[in-house]
Structure formats: C-alpha cells, structure tokens
Tab-separated table of C-alpha atoms and ligand atoms in Angstrom:
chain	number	residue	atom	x	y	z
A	1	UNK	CA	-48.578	65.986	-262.264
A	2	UNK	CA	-46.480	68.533	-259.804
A	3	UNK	CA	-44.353	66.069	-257.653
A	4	UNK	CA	-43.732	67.212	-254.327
A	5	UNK	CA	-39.974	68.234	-252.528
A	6	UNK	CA	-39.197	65.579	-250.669
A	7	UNK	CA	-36.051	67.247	-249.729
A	8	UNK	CA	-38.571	69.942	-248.224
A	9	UNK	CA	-40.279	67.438	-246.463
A	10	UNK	CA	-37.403	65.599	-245.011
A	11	UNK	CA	-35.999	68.875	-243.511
A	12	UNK	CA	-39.143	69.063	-241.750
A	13	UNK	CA	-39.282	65.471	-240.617
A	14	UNK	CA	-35.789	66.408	-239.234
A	15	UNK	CA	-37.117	69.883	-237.554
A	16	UNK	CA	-39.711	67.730	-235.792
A	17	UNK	CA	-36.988	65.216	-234.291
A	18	UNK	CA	-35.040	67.875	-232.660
A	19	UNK	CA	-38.224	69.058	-230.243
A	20	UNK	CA	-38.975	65.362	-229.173
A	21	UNK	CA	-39.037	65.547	-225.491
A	22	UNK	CA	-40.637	62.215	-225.024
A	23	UNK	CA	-40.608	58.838	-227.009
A	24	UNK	CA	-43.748	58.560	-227.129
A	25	UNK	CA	-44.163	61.820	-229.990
A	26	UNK	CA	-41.789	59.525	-232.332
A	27	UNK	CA	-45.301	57.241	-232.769
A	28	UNK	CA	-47.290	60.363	-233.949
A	29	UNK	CA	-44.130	61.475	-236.412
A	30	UNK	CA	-44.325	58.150	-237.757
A	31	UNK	CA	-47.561	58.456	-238.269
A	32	UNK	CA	-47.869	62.002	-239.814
A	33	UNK	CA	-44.771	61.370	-242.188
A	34	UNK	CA	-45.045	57.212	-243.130
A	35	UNK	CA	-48.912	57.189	-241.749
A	36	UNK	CA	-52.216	56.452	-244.010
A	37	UNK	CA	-52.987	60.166	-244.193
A	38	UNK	CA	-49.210	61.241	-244.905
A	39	UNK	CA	-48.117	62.932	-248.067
A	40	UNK	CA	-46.171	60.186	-248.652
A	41	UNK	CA	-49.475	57.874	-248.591
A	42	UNK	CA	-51.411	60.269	-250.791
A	43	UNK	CA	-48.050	61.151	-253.407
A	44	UNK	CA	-48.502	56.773	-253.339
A	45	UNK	CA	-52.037	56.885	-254.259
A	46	UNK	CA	-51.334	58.873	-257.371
A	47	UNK	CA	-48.611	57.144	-258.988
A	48	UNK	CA	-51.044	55.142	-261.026
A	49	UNK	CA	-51.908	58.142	-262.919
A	50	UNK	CA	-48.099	58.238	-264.386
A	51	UNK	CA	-46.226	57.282	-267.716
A	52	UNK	CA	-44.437	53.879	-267.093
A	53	UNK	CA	-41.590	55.973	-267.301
A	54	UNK	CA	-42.564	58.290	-264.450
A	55	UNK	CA	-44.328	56.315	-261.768
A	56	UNK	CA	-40.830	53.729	-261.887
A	57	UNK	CA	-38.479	57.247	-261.095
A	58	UNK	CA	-40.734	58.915	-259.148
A	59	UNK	CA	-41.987	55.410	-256.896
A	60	UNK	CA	-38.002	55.010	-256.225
A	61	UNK	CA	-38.106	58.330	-255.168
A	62	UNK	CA	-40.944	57.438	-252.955
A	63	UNK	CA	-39.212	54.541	-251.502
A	64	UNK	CA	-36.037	55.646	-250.630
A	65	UNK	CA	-37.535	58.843	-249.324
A	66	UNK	CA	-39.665	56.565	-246.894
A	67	UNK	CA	-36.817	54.119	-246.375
A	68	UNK	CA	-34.568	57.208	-244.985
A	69	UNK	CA	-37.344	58.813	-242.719
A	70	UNK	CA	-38.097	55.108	-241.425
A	71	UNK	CA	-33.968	54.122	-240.822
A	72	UNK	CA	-33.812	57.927	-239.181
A	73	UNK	CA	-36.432	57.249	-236.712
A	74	UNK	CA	-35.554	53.683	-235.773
A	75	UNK	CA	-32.077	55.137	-235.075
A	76	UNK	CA	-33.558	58.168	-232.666
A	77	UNK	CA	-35.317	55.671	-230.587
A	78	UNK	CA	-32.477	53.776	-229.938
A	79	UNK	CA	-30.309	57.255	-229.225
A	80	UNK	CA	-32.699	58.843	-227.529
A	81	UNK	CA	-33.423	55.597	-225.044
A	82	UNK	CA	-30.332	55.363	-224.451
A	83	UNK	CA	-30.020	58.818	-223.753
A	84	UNK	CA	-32.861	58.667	-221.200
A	85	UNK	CA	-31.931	55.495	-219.316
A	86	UNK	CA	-28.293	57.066	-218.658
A	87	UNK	CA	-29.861	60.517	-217.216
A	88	UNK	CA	-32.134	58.400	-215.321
A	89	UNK	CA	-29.520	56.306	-214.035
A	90	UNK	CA	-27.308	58.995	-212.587
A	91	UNK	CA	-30.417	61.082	-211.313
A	92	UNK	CA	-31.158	58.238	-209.032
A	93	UNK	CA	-27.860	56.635	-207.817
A	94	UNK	CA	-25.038	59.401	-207.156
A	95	UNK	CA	-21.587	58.697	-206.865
A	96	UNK	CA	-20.915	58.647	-203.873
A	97	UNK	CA	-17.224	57.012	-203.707
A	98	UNK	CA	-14.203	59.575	-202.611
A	99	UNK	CA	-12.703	61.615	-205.176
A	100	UNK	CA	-9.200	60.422	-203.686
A	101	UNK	CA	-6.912	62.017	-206.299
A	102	UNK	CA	-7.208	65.407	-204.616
A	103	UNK	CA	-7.433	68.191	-207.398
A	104	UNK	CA	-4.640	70.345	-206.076
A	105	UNK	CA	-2.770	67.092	-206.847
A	106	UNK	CA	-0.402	65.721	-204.083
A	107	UNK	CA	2.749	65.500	-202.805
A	108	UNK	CA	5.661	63.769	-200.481
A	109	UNK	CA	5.836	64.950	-196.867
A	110	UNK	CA	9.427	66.771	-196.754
A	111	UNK	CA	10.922	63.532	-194.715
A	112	UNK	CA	10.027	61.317	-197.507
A	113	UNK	CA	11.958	63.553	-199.794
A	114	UNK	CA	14.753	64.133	-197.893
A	115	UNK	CA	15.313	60.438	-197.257
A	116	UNK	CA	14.704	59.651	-201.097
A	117	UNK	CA	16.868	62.122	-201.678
A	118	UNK	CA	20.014	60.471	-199.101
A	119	UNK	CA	19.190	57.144	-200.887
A	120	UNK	CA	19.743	58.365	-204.319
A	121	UNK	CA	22.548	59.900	-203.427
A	122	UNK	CA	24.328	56.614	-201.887
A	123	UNK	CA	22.840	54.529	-204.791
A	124	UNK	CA	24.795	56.862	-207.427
A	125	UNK	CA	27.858	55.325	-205.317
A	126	UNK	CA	26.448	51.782	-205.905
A	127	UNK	CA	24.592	51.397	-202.520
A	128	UNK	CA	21.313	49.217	-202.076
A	129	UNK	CA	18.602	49.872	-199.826
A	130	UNK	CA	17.645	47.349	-196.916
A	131	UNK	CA	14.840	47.049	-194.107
A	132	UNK	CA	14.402	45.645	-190.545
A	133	UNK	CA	11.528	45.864	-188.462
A	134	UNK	CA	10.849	48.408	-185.684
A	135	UNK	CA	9.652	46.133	-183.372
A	136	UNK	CA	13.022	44.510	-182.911
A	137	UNK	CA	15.159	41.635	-180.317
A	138	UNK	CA	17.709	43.954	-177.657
A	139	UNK	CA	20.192	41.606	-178.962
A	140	UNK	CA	19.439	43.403	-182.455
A	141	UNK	CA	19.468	46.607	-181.086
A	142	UNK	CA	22.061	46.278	-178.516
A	143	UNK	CA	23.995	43.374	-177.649
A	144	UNK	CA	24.845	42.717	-181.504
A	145	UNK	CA	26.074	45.972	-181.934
A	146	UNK	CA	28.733	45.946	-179.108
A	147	UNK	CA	26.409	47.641	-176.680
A	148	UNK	CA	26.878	46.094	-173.105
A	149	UNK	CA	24.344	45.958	-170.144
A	150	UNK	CA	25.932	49.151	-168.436
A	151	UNK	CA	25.469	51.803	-171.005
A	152	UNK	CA	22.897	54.206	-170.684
A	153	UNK	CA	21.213	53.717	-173.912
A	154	UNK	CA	19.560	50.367	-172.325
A	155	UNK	CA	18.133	52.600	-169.352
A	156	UNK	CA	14.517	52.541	-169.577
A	157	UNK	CA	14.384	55.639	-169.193
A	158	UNK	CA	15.674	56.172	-172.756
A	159	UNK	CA	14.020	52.965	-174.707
A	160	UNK	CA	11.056	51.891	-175.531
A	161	UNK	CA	10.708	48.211	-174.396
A	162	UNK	CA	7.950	46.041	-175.314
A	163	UNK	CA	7.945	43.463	-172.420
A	164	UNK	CA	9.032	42.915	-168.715
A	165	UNK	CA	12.313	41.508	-169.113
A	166	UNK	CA	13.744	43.726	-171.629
A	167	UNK	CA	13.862	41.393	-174.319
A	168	UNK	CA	12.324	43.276	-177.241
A	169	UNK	CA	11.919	47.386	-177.909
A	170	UNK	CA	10.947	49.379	-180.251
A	171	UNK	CA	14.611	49.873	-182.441
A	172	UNK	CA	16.243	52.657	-180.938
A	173	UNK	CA	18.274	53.328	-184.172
A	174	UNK	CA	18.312	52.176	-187.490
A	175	UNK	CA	22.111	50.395	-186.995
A	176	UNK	CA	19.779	47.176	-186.152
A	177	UNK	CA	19.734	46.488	-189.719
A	178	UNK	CA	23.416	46.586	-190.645
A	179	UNK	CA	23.269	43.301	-187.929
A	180	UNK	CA	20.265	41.635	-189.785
A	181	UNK	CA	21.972	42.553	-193.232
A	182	UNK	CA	24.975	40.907	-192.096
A	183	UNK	CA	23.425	37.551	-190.741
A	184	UNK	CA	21.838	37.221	-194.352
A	185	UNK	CA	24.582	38.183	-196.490
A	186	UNK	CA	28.103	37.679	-197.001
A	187	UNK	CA	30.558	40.971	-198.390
A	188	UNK	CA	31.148	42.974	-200.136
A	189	UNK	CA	28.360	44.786	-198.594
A	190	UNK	CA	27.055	48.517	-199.689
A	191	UNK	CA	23.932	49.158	-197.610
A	192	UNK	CA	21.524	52.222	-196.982
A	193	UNK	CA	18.271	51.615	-194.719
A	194	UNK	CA	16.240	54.232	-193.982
A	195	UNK	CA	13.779	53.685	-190.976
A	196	UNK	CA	11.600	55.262	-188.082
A	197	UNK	CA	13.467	54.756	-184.825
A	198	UNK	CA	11.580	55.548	-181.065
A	199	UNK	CA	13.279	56.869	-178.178
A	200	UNK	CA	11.521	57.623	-174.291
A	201	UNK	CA	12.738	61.535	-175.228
A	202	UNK	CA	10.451	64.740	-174.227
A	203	UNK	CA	9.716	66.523	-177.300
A	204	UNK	CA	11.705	69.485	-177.366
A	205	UNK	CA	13.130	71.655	-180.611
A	206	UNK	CA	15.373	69.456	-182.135
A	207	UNK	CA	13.749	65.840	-179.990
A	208	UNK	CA	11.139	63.828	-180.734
A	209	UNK	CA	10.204	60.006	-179.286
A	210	UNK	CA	9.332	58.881	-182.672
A	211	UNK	CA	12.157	60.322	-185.676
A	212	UNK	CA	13.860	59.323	-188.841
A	213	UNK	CA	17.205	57.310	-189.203
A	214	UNK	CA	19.294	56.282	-192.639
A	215	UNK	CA	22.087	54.143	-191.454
A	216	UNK	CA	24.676	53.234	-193.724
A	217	UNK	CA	27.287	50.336	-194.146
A	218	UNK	CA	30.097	49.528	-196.533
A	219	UNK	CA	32.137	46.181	-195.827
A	220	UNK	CA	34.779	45.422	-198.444
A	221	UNK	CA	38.396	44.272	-198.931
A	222	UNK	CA	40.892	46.753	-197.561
A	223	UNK	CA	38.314	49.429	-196.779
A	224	UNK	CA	39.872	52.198	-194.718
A	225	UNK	CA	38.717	55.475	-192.494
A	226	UNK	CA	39.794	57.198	-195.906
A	227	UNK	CA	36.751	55.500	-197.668
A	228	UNK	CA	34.449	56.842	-194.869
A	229	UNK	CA	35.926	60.279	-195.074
A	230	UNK	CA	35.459	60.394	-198.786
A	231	UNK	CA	32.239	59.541	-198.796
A	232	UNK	CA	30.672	61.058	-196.556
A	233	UNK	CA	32.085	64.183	-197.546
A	234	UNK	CA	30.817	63.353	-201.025
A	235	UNK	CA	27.599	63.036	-199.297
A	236	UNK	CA	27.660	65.995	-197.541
A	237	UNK	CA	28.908	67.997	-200.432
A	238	UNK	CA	25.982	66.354	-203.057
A	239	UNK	CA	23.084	66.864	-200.529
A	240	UNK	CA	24.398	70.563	-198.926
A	241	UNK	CA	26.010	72.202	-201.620
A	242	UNK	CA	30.066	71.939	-202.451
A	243	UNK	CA	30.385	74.860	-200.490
A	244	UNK	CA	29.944	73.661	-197.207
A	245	UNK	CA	33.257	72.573	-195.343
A	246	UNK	CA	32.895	69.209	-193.600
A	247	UNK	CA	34.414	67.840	-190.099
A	248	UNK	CA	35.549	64.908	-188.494
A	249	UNK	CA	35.867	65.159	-184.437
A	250	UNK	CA	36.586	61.989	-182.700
A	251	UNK	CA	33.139	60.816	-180.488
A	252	UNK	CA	32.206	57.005	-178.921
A	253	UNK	CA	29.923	55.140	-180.243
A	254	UNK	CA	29.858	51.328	-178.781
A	255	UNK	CA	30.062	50.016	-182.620
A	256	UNK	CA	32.649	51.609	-184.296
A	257	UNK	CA	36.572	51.833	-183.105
A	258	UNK	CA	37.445	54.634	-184.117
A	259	UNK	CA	34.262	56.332	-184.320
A	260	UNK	CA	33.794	60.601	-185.286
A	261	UNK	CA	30.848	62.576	-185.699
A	262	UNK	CA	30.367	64.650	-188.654
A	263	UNK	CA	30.247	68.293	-188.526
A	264	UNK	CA	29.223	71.148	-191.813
A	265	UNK	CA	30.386	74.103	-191.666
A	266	UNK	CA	27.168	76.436	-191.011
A	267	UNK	CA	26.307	80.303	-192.113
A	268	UNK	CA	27.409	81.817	-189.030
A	269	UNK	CA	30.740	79.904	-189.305
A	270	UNK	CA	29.202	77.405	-186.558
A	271	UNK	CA	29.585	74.062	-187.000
A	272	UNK	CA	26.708	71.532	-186.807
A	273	UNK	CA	27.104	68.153	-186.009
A	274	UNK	CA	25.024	65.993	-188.321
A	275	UNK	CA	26.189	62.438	-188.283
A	276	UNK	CA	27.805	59.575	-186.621
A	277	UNK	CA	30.284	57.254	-187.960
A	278	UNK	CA	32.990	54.740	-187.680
A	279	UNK	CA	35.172	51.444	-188.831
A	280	UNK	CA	32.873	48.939	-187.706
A	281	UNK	CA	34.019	47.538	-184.074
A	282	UNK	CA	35.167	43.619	-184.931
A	283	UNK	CA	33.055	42.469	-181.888
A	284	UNK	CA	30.268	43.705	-184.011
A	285	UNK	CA	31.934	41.120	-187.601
A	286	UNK	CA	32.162	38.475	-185.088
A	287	UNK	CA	28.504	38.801	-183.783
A	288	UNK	CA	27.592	38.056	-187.177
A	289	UNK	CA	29.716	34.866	-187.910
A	290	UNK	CA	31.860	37.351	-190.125
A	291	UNK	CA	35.950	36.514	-190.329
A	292	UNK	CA	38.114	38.597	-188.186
A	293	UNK	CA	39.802	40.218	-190.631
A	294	UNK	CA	36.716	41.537	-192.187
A	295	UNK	CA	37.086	45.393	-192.661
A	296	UNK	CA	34.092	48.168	-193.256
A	297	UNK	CA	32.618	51.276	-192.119
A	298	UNK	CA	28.778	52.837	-190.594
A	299	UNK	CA	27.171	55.504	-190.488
A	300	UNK	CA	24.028	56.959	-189.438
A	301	UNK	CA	22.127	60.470	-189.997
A	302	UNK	CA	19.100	61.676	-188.522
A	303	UNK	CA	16.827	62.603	-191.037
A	304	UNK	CA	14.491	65.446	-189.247
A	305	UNK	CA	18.036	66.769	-188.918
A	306	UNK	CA	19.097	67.353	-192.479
A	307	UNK	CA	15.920	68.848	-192.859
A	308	UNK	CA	15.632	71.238	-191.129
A	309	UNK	CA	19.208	72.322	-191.245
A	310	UNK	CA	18.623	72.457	-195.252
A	311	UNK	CA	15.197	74.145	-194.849
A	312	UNK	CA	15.807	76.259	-191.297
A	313	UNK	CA	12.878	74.661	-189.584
A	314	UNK	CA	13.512	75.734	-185.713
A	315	UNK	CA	10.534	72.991	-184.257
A	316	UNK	CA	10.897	69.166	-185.221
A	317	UNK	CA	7.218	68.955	-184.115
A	318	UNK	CA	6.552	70.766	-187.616
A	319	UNK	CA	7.137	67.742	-189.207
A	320	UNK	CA	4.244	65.802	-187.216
A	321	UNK	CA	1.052	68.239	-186.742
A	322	UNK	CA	0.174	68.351	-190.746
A	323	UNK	CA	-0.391	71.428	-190.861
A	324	UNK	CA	-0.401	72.192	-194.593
A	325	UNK	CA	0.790	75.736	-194.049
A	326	UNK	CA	4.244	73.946	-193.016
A	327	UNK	CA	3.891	71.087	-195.555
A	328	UNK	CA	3.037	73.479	-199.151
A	329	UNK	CA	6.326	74.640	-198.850
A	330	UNK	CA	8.042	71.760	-200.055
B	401	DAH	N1	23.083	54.654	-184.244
B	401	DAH	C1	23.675	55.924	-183.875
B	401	DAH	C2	22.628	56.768	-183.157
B	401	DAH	O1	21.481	56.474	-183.243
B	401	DAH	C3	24.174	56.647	-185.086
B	401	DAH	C4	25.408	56.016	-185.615
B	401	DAH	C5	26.646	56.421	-185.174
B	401	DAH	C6	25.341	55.004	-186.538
B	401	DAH	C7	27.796	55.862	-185.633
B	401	DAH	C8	26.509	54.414	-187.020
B	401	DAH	C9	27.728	54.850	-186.556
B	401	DAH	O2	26.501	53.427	-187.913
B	401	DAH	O3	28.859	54.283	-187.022
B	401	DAH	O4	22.984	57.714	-182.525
C-alpha cells in the first residue's frame, strides 16, 4: 500500500494557519485535516489491510501526525485570541494619559543650575545646605539681623508685607535663614541656603520683585576676615574662571561690622560688584542666644546676577517669560 507524506500534509496544515483571519476557519481546518472525511480518517480506515508489522509503524505515524496538527491548533486559538482581544482592547480605549517625559528630553532652567552649581561649590569646602520659609516674621527678616526701625529697607515701599502692622513679609533676603539656622543649632556652623527673596522693585534690566538669593554663613573658633577673603575668592575663582581678579571695597550692611562688597574684575577692565559680605555683627550672635565671643562670617549673592554676568544676559526678565528660545541655550 503507498503511504501518504505526512510531512507534505503538515506543511499544508501549516500554509492554511497563516491565512486564518477569523477563529472561526480553525473549526473547518480541524475538520478537513482531523475530520471524518480527512486523509487522516481514510489513511485510518486502511490500516487493517497491513502486516502486523506495518499497521503498528505506520498507526504511530498516524498518531503522532494527528497528535501534532491537534497540539498546533489548540495552541493558535489560544495565540490568536489573545491576539484579537489585545487589538480590540486598544482599538476601543486609547491612551489618553500625558506623555510627560517630553521626547526632546528636559532640562534645568539656567537659575537652577547656577544655584546647584554655587552649592557644590561651597559643599567641596564642607558647607551644608539649609532652608527657611518665604513667608517669614520682620523679626526674622529684620530685627534679628541688626536691622532697626529707621532703615529704609523696612519702608513699604521696598517690602512686601503680609499684614497691617508689619509683622510678617515676604523675606526680603535669604540672610533670614542664617537667624533660623542659628536658633536651631549650636557652632561650628558652615551653611549655604539658596532661596527666592521678593522686593516692592519695578522691573527694570538688572531688577525684578521676585529674584534668587544664596546666603552663606561660617561660624567657627577664631574665624577671621582672612577666612572670608579666601573663600570667597575661591568661590569666585571656581565659578568665574582663575582668571578673573577679585575685590573687596568696604560697604554697610546692618549685619556685618566690617562689611565689603565683592567686586570681579570684568572684560572691559570694569569691575562688577557681585556680592555682599561681612564678620557677622555680635548684636546679630546675641539675637540668637549665641556667646559673645562667638566669631563668623556671611555672605550673600544674587543669583540672576551670576548669571547673567557668566552668560551676558542684558534683561533679568529673560529668566521669567519661558521663552524656550532663551532657555535651549543652557
Ligand atoms: N542680604 C543682603 C542683601 O540682600 C546680602 C548680604 C550682604 C548678605 C552682606 C550677607 C552679608 O550675609 O554679610 O542685599
């Protein structure tokens, strides 16, 4: 008797899976390949007609050929169910959450930068970074810090107070938190905060009523002016370049005795002034229940300022309209 190929015929069975648009065809393949009227089915009816020999070789042939075609398809229907149910699933309910993670990627506003960039810089030298709040007491802002009732920085017309009798404002500099530092902790202290400080200003070029602050404070035994100068002319030199010439001039400030202001040496051979500074006034040490001897110095930079002396921005409103002209270029 000529047996058939059932290689052949599973080849086929396999052609006939890969055009199966629609579950229901898998009944009719069944049918046509493990059906009453299959090859299979007929190749079955004839096995009687073998040797022993024969029909035990040629029936395991049978089987296993019918076992494969019948595993294959039970494995299809699950696949291609699956399959279906997915599509189906994403036809009818779109995503319709925010792709947040924008493609172009994204990155820190130039302020944030800069002022990561000052904090590193005083961490190298062992500093830690502290907060206050920006809706703060006058005594915070003012009183603590040596500043009495008659100087002008109290006028309304340059603060931001939040109530009728002058009680609270929004900080007018980030030096509020060398006072709440202090209250909490005793020296040695080595203190960065960085902070958004509001003034009643116009904006104009270099003004703005909301800008950026990092104050500084160092309070250890036997600190001198000579610690100041050397580091903030480390400063200067690690965030400007070591080419640029630093300078102190002497200036008031109500918290610091003696008190400068720091000026770099510019491209034109100007000088820019870029920070404040000064050995910490002891009215301010005994504000904060610290001894009278205590010894330390402060500082504080304007942020917007570095900027765009680093990046020659002429407009400080570039910082705040988002305009991503301005902003790709950092
Ligand atoms: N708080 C001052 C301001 O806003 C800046 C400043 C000057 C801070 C001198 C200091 C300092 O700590 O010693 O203009």
């Amino acid at each position: 008797m000529a047996e058939i190929n059932l290689e052949k015929i599973y080849a086929s069975f396999l052609l006939r899976l890969e055009e199966v648009n629609n579950v229901n065809e898998l009944s009719s393949i069944e049918k046509d390949y493990l059906g009453k009227s299959s090859v299979l089915s007929e190749e079955r009816a004839k096995l009687s007609s073998l040797s022993n020999e024969d029909k035990k070789r040629y029936g395991a042939d049978l089987k296993n050929f019918s076992d494969e075609v019948l595993k294959k398809l039970t494995q299809f229907k699950l696949d291609f169910e699956k399959a279906f149910y997915i599509e189906k699933e994403i036809a009818e309910n779109p995503d319709i959450s925010i792709n947040w993670h924008s493609k172009e990627g994204s990155r820190k506003h130039v302020l944030t930068s800069v002022m990561e960039e000052v904090v590193d810089i005083f961490a190298s030298l062992g500093y830690t970074v502290a907060y206050g709040p920006e809706a703060e007491t006058s005594w915070h802002n003012f009183d603590a810090l040596n500043t009495p009732d008659w100087h002008p920085a109290r006028y309304e017309s340059d603060t931001l107070y939040l109530d009728k009798d002058l009680s609270s404002l929004l900080r007018t500099q980030t030096s509020t938190v060398q006072v709440r530092h202090m209250q909490e902790n005793d020296p040695p202290v080595y203190i960065v905060a960085p902070g958004r400080v509001y003034r009643s200003d116009q904006l104009d070029a270099t003004h703005s009523p909301v800008f950026h602050q990092i104050e500084g404070l160092a309070v250890d035994d036997g600190i001198t002016f000579s610690d100041l100068k050397g580091t903030l002319e480390y400063f200067v030199k690690a965030f400007f370049g070591t080419s640029v010439k630093t300078k102190f001039i002497p200036h008031f400030f109500p918290f610091t005795e003696p008190s400068a202001e720091v000026l770099v040496s510019w491209k034109d051979g100007e000088w820019l002034e870029i920070l404040g500074c000064g050995m910490v006034d002891p009215n301010v040490f005994k504000n904060v229940k610290y001894p009278e001897s205590t010894q330390g110095f402060a500082f504080g930079v304007g942020v917007e300022r570095l900027a765009m002396l680093r990046y020659g921005i002429d407009h400080i409103k570039n910082f705040y309209e988002n305009d991503l002209r301005f902003l790709d270029q950092f």
